[in-house]
Coordinates of C-alpha atoms and ligand atoms in Angstrom, one line a residue:
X136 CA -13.9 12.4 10.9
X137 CA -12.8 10.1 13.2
X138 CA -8.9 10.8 14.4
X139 CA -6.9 8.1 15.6
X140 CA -3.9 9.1 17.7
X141 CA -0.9 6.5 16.6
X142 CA 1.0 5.1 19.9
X143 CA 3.5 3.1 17.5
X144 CA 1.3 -0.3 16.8
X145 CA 1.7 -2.2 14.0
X146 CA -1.9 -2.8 13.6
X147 CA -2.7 1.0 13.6
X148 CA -3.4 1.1 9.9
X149 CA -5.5 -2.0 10.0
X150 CA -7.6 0.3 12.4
X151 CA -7.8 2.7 9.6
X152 CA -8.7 1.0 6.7
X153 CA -11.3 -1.1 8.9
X154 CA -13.1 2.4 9.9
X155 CA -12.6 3.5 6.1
X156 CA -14.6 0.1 5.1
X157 CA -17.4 1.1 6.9
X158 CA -17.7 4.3 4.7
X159 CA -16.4 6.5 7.4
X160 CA -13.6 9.1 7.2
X161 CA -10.6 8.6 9.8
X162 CA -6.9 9.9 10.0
X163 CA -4.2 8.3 11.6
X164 CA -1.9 11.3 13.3
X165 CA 0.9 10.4 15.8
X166 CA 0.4 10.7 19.5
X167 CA 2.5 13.6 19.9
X168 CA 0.0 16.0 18.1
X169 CA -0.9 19.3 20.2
X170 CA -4.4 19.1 22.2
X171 CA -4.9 22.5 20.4
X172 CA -4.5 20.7 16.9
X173 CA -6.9 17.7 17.9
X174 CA -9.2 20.6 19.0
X175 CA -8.9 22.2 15.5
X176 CA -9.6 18.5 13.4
X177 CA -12.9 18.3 15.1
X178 CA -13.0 14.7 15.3
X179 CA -16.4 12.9 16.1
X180 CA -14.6 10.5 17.7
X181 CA -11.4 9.5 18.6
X182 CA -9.2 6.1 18.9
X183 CA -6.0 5.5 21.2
X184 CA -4.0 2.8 19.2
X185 CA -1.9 0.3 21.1
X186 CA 1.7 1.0 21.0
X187 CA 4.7 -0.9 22.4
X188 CA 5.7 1.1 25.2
X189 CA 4.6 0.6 28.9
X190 CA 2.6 3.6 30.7
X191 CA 4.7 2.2 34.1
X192 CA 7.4 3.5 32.2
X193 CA 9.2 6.9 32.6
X194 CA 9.1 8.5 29.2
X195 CA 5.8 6.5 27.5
X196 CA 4.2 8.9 25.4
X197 CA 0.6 10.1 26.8
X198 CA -1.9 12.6 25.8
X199 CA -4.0 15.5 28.0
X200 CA -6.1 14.2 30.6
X201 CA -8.6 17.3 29.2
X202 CA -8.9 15.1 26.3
X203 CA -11.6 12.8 28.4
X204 CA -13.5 15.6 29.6
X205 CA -14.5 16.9 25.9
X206 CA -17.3 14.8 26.0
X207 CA -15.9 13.2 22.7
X208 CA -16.3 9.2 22.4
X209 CA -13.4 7.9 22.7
X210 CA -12.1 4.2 22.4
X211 CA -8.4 3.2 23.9
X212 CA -7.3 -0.1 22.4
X213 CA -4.7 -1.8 23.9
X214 CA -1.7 0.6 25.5
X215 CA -4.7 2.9 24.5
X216 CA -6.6 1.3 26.9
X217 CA -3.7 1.2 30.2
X218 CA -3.4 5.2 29.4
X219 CA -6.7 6.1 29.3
X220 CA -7.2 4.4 33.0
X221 CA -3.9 5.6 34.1
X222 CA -4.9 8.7 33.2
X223 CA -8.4 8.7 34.9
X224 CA -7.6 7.5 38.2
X225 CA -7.1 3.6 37.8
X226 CA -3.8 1.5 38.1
X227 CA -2.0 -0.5 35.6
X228 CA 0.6 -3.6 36.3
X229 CA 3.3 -5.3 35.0
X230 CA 1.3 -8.6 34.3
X231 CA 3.5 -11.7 36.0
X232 CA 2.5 -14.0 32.9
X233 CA 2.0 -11.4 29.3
X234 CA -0.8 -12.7 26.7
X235 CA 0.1 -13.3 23.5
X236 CA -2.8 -14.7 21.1
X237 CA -6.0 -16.1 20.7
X238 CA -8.2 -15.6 23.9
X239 CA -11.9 -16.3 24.9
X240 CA -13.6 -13.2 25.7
X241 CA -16.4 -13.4 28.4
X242 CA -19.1 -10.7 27.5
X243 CA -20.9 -9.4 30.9
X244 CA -22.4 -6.0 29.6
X245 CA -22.6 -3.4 26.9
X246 CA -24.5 -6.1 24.9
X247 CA -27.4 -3.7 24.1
X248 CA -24.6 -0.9 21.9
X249 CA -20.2 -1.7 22.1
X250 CA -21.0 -5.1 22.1
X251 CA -24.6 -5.6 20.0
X252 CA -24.7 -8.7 17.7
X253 CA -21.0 -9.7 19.0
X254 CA -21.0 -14.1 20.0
X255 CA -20.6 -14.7 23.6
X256 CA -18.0 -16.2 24.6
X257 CA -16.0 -15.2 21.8
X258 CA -12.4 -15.0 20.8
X259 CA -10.2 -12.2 20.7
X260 CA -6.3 -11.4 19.9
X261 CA -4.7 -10.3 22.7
X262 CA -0.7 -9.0 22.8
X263 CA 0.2 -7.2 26.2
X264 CA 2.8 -7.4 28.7
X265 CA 0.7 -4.8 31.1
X266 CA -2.4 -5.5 32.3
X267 CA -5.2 -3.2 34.3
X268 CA -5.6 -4.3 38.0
X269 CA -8.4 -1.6 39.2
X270 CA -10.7 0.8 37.2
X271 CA -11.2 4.5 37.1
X272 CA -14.1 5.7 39.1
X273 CA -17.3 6.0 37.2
X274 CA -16.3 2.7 34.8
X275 CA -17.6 -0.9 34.7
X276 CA -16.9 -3.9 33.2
X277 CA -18.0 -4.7 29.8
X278 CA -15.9 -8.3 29.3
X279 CA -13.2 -10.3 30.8
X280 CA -10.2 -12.7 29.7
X281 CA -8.3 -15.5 32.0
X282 CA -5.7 -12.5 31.8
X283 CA -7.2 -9.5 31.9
X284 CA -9.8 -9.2 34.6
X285 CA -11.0 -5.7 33.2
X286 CA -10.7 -7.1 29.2
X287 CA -13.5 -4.2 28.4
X288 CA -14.4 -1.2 30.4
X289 CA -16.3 1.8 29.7
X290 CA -17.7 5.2 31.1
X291 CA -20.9 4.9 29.3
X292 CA -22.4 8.6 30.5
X293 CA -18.9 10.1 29.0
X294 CA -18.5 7.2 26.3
X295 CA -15.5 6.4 27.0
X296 CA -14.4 2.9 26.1
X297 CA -11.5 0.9 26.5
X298 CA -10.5 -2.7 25.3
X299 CA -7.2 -4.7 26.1
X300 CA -7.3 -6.7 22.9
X301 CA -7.2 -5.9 19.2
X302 CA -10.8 -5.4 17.3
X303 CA -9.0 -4.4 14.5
X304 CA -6.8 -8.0 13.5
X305 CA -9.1 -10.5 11.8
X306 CA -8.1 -13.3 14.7
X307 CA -11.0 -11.0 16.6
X308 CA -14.1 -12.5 16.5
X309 CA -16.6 -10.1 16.4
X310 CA -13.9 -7.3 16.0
X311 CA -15.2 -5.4 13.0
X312 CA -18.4 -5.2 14.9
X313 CA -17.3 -4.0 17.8
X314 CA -15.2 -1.0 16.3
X315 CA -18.6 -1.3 13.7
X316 CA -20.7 -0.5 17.0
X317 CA -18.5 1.7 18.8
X318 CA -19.0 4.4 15.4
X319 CA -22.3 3.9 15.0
X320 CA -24.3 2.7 18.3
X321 CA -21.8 4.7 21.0
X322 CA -21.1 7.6 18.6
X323 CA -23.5 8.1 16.7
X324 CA -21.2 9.1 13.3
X325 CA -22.9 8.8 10.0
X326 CA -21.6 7.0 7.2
X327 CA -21.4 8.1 3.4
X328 CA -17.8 8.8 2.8
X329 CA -16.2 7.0 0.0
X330 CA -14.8 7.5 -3.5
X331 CA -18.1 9.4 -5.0
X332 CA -17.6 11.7 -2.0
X333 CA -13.6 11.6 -2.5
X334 CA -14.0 12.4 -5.9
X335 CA -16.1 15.6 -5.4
X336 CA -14.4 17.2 -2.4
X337 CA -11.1 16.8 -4.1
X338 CA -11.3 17.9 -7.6
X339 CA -12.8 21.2 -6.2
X340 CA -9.6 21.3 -3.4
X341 CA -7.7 20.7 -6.4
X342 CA -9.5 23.6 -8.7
X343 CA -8.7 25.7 -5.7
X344 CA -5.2 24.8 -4.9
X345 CA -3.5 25.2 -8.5
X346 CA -5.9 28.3 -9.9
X347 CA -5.5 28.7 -13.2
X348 CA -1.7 27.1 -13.1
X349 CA -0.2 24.0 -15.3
X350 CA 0.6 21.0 -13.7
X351 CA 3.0 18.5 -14.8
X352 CA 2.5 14.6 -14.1
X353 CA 4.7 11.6 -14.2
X354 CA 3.0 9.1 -15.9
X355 CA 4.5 5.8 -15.9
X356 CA 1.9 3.7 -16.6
X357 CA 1.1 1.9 -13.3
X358 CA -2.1 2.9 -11.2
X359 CA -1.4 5.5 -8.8
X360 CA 0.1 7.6 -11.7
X361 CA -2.7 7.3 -14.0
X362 CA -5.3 7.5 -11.3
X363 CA -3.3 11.1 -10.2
X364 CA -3.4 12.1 -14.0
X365 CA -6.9 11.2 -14.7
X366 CA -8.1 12.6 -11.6
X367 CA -6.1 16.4 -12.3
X368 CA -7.9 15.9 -16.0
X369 CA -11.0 15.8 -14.3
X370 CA -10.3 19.1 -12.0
X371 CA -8.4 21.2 -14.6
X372 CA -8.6 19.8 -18.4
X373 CA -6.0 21.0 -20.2
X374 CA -3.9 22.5 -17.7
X375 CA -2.7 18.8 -16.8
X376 CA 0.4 17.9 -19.1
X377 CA 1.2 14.4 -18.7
X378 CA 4.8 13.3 -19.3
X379 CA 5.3 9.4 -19.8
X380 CA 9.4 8.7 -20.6
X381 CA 9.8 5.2 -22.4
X382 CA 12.5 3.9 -21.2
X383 CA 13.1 0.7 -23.3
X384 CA 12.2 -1.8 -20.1
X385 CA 8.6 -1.8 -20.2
X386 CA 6.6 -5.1 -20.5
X387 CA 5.9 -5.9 -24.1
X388 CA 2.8 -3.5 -26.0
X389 CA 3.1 -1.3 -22.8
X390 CA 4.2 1.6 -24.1
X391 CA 1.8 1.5 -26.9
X392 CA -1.1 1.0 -24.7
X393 CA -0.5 3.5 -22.0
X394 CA 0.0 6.3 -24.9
X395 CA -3.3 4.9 -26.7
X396 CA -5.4 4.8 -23.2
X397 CA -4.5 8.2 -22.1
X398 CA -4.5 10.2 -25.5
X399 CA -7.1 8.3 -27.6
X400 CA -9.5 7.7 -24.5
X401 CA -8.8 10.6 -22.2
X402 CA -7.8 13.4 -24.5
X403 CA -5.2 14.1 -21.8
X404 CA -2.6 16.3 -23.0
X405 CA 0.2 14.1 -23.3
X406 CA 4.4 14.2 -24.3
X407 CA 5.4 10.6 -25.3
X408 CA 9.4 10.5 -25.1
X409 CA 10.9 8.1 -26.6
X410 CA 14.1 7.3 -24.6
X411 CA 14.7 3.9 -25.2
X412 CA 17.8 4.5 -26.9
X413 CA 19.4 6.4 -24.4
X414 CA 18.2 4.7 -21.3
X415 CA 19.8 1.6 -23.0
X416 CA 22.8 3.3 -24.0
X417 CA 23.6 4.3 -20.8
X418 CA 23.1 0.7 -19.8
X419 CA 25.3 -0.9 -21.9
X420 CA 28.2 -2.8 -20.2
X421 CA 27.0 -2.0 -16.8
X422 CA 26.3 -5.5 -14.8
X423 CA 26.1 -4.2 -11.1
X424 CA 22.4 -4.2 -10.3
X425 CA 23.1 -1.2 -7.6
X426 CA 24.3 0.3 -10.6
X427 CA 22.0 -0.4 -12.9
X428 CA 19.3 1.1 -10.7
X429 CA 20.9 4.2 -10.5
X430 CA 21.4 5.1 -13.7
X431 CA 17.9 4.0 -14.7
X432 CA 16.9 7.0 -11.7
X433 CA 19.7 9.6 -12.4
X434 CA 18.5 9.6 -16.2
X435 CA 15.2 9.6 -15.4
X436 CA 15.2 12.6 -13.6
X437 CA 17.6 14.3 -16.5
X438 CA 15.0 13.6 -19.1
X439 CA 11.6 14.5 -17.2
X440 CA 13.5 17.9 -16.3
X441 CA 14.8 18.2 -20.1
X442 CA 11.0 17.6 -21.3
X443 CA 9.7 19.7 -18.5
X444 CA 12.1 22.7 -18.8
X445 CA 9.8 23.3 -22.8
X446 CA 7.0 23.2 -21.4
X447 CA 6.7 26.9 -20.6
X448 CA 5.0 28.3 -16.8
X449 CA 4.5 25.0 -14.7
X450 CA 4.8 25.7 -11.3
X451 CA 2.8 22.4 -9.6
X452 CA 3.9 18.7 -9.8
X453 CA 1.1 16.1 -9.9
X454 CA 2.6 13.1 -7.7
X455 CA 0.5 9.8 -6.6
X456 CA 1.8 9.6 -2.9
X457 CA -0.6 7.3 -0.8
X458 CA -1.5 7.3 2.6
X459 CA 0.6 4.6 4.0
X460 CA 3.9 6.7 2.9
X461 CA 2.2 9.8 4.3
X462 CA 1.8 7.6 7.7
X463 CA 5.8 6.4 7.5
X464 CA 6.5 9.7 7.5
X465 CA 4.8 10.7 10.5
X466 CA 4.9 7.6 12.5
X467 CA 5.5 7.3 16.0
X468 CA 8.2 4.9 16.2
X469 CA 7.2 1.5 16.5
X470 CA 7.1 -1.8 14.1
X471 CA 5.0 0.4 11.8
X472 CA 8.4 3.0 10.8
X473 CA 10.4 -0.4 9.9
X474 CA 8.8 -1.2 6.8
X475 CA 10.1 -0.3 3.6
X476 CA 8.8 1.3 0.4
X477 CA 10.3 2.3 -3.1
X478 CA 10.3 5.4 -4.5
X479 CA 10.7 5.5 -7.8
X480 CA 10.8 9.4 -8.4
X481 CA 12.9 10.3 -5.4
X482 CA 14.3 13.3 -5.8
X483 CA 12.6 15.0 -8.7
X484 CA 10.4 17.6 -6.6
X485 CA 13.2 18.7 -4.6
X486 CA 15.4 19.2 -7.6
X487 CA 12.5 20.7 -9.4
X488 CA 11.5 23.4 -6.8
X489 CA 7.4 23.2 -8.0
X490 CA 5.3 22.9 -5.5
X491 CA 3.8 19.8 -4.8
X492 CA 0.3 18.5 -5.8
X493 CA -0.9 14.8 -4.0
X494 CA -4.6 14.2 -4.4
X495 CA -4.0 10.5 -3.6
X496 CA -2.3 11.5 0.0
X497 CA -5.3 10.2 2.0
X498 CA -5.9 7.2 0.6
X499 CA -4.7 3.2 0.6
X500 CA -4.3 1.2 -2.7
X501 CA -7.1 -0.7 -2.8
X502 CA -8.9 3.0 -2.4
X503 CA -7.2 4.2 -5.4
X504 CA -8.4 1.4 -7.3
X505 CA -11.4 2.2 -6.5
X506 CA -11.5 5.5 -6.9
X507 CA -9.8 4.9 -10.4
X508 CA -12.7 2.1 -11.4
X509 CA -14.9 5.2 -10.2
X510 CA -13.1 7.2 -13.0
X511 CA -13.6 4.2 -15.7
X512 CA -10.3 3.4 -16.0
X513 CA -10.2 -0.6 -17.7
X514 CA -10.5 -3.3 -14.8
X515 CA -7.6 -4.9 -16.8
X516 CA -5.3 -2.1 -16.1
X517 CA -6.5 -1.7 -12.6
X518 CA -5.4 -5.4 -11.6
X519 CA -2.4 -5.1 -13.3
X520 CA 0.7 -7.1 -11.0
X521 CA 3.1 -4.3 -10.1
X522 CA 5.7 -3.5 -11.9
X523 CA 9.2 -2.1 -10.5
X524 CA 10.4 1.2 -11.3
X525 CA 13.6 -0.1 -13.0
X526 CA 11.4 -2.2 -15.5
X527 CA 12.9 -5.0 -16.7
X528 CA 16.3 -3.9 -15.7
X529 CA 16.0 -6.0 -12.5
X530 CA 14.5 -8.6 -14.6
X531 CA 17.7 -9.2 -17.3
X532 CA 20.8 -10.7 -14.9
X533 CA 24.0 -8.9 -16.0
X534 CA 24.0 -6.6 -18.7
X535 CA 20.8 -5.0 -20.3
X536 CA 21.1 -4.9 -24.1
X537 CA 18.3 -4.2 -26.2
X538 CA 18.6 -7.7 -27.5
X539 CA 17.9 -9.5 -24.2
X540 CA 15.3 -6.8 -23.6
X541 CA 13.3 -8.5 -26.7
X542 CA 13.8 -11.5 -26.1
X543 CA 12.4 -11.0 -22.5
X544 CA 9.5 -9.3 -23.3
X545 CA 8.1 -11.9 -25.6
X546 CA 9.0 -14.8 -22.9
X547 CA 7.3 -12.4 -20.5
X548 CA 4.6 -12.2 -22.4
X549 CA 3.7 -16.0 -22.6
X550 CA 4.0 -16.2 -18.8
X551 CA 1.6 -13.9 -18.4
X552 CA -0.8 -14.7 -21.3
X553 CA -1.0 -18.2 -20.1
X554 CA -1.7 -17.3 -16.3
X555 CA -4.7 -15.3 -17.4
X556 CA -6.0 -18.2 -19.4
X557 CA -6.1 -20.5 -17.0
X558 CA -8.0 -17.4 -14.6
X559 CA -5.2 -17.4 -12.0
X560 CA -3.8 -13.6 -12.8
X561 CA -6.3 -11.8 -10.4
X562 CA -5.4 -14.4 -7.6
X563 CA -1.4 -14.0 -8.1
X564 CA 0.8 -11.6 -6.4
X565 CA 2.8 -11.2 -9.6
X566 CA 4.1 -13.6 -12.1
X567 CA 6.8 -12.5 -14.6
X568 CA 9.6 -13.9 -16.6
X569 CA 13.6 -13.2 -15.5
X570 CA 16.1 -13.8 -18.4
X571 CA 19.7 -15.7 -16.8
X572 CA 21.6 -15.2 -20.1
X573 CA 23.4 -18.1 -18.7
X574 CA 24.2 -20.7 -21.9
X575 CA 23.3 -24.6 -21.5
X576 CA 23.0 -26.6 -24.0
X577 CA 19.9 -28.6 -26.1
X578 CA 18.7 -30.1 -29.0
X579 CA 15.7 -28.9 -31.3
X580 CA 15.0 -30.8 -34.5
X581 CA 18.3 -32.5 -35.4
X582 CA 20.4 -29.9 -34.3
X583 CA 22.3 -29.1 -31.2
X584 CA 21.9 -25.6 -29.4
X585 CA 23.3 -23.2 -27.2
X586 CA 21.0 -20.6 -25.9
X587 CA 20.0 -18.4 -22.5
X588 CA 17.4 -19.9 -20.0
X589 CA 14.4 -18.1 -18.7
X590 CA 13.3 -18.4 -14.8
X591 CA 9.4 -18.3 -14.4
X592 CA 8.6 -16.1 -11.4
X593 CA 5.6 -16.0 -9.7
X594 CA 4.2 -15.3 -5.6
X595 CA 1.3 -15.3 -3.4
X596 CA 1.4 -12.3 -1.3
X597 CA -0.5 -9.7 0.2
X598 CA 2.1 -6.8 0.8
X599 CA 4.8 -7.9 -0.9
X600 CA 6.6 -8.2 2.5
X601 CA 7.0 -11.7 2.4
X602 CA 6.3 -14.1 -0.2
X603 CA 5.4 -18.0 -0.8
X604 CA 6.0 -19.2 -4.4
X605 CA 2.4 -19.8 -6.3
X606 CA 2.1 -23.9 -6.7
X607 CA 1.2 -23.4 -9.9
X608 CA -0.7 -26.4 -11.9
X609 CA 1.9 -28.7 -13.5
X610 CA 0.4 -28.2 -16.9
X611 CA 0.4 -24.5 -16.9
X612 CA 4.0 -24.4 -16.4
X613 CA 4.6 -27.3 -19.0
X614 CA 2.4 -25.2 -21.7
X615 CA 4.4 -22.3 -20.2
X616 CA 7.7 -24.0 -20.7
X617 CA 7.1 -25.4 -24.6
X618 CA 5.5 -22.0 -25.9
X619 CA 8.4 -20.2 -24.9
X620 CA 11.1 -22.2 -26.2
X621 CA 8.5 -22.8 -29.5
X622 CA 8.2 -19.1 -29.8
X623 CA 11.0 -16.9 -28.1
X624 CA 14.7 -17.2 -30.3
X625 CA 17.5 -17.3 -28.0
X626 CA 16.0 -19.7 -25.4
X627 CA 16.4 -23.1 -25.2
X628 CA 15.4 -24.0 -21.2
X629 CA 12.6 -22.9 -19.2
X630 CA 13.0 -23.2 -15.3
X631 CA 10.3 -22.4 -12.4
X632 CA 11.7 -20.5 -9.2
X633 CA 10.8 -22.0 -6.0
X634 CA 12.1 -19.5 -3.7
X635 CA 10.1 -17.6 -1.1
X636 CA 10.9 -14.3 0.7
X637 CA 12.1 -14.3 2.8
X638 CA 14.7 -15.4 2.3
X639 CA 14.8 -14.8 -1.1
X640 CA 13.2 -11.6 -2.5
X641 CA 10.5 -11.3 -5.3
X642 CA 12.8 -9.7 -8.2
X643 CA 16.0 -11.1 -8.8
X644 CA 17.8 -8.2 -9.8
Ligands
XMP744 P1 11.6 -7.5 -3.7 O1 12.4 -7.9 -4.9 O2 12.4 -6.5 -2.8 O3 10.3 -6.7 -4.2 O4 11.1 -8.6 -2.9 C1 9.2 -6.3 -3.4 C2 8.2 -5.6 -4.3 O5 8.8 -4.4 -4.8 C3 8.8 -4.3 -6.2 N1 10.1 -3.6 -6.5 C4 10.1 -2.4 -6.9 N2 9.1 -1.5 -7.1 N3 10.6 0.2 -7.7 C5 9.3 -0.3 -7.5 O6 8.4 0.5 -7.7 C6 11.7 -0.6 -7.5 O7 12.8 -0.2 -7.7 C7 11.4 -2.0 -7.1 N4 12.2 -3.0 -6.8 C8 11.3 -4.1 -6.4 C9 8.8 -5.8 -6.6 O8 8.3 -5.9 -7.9 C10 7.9 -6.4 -5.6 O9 6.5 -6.1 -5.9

């Protein structure tokens, strides 16, 4: 395992996942964590992320000086790089100009293991307002910058390495190799882990953690929830009982295709409640979007705990947590605690008072889908857009009646129909249709109407941070446009939202 010790960076999970691509195990803890408790992971290596505080400064967070006398390898990236000489016996500066950006990096050693295979000169990202001015004793220079004099050092009898820039962003030339080489030429780590391995290790952790217990799962239909409940089916058979609330705002066939997938195909064990009704009876003449969304969570909770409370002796709840909300919750302040995430069953294990089951706590998305291809679930399901918690709530502007809720799903449907004939749907974000039940006025055949209009959503993203509308071919949005006001009653004008986020946001709510 390789333990990387989070100084606050943004690019700290990027180090992560990197590490993870090349089929080795690595956990991100924050830099506060006791030297005992580093002792006890028994890393193979360690990394020293970059962070944005300043070692000439008072209170900047550092680690044991032991630490570089375990004879562990261990790489300092960045702030991880000032602290590890600061530490050692070299001096750090305020830098009188800071580098920001693309830099060449001028290779003079290490070429034969940190730097094998890497071009020379090359080009590397560089962000720092410090910068090292002498080296620790014992240490020599691997590469320099206009900038930074001592760009990449190292200790090699103690592998100790230390770089100013970021291997990890993919402005790094070279980068992936470097951190490629540091694991496998300066470490010496094997690789092998991935979902195979996953899979194994943690349906026996998960055989041992809930004994001969019931667990209860959430299933709503997106990935991390089915991967969670395929997964515990895997471990414990029949001891899984899957509960999947319809709540009237799912995407048209939905419903029907998440209870055919997981009962037909999976044999899981699973309670279908239909709620539609009720969700949208408690919806009726609320417009407030604020309040719309909490309704939609308040009553979720009340019926998963009215289903639950039948099912007799459950003591565990199955929940798809990921790593990145695991990280959030530990982070060391820095950019990386800012950024936002949803959670759509907030509240339900504390109200609950089960204990906790979260096989999918180690890993990123694009790990879950793996590990859920691993498990066979349908590629078509796995590269489904995401879908928001609220359903189409957020997708109907004003009231939600169930009348607007059909009408929406069949416009929706087109949208999304035609963007996966024309082979775009694996390269979009998301693409959906939002109903403005605002009336304008048309003519069809000899006759004058009077009908709602529908807003054609759809975004290029990669974390759904920000946004850029898609430029989606002209004639895909005509065909788009004339099926829907063919096909769908009740809508008479189709229009395409050219909004990006910021400052706009992706759901209109
Ligand atoms: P916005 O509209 O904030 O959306 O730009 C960003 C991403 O989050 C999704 N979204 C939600 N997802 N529960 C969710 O699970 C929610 O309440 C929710 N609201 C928005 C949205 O679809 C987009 O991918």
């Amino acid at each position: 395992m390789i333990l990387i010790l989070d100084f606050g960076s943004q690019y700290t999970q990027l180090i992560a996942r990197r590490i993870r691509e090349m089929k080795v195990y690595c956990e991100i803890h924050p830099c506060t964590l006791e030297t005992e408790k580093i002792k006890a992971l028994n890393p193979e290596a360690l990394i020293l992320s970059g962070g944005p505080s300043s070692v000439l400064g008072e209170h900047s967070p550092k680690v044991d000086p032991a630490l570089f006398a375990w004879g562990l390898p261990i790489l300092g990236i960045c702030y991880g790089q000032q602290l590890m000489v600061s530490l050692m016996g070299g001096k750090v500066e305020k830098a009188q100009h800071s580098e920001y950006g693309r830099t060449e990096l001028k290779i003079c050693g290490g070429q034969e293991d940190f730097f094998y295979g890497v071009e020379n000169p090359g080009v590397v990202w560089m962000s720092h307002g410090d910068r090292v001015i002498s080296i620790p004793p014992g240490f020599e220079v691997l590469a320099t910058s206009q900038g930074a004099p001592f760009a990449a050092i190292c200790h090699k009898a103690k592998k100790l390495y230390a770089i100013q820039y970021h291997p990890e962003v993919t402005h790094s030339q070279g980068g992936t190799q470097m951190l490629h080489n540091f694991l496998f030429e300066v470490a010496g780590v094997k690789s092998g882990w991935g979902m195979e391995s996953f899979l194994e290790t943690k349906t026996q952790e998960i055989k041992a953690q809930v004994g001969t217990n019931k667990v209860l799962c959430a299933l709503s239909g997106g990935v991390d929830s089915s991967v969670v409940a395929i997964l515990l089916h895997k471990a414990i058979g029949d001891q899984l009982v899957c509960v999947f609330v319809d709540n009237g705002l799912l995407r048209k066939e939905e419903a029907h295709q998440v209870v055919d997938l997981f009962r037909s195909h999976y044999h899981i064990n699973l309670v279908h409640v239909d709620a539609r009704d009720h969700f949208l009876g408690q919806l009726a003449g609320v417009s407030d979007p604020e309040q719309k969304r909490k309704i939609i969570g308040r009553e979720f909770i009340e019926v998963f705990e009215q289903e639950a409370a039948k099912i007799k002796d459950v003591h565990f709840l199955a929940q798809g947590t990921l790593y990145p909300d695991v990280i959030e919750s530990v982070s060391f302040k820095g950019p990386s605690a800012v950024i936002k995430s949803h959670h759509n069953v907030g509240g339900l294990p504390e109200k609950m008072r089960m204990k906790l089951v979260e096989p999918l706590r180690e890993l990123f998305k694009d790990e879950v889908r793996e590990l859920g291809r691993n498990l066979g679930l349908p590629e078509a399901y796995l590269t489904r857009h995401p879908f928001p918690g609220p359903g189409l709530a957020v997708r109907i502007l004003g009231e939600v009646t169930p009348e607007k809720v059909a009408v929406l799903q069949e416009a929706d449907a087109i949208v999304r129909e035609e963007i996966k004939k024309a082979g775009l749907y694996e390269k979009i974000w998301q693409a959906f249709g939002v109903l403005l039940p605002v009336k304008s006025v048309g003519v069809m055949g000899d006759s004058r109407t009077y009908e709602w209009t529908l807003a054609i959503r759809s975004v290029d993203s990669v974390d759904a941070m920000t946004a850029d509308w898609t430029h989606l071919p002209y004639e895909l949005l005509g065909k788009m446009s004339n099926r829907i006001i063919n096909e769908v009653p009740k809508i008479n004008r189709v229009v395409y939202d050219i909004t990006s986020k910021p400052p706009g946001t992706i759901e209109w709510e």
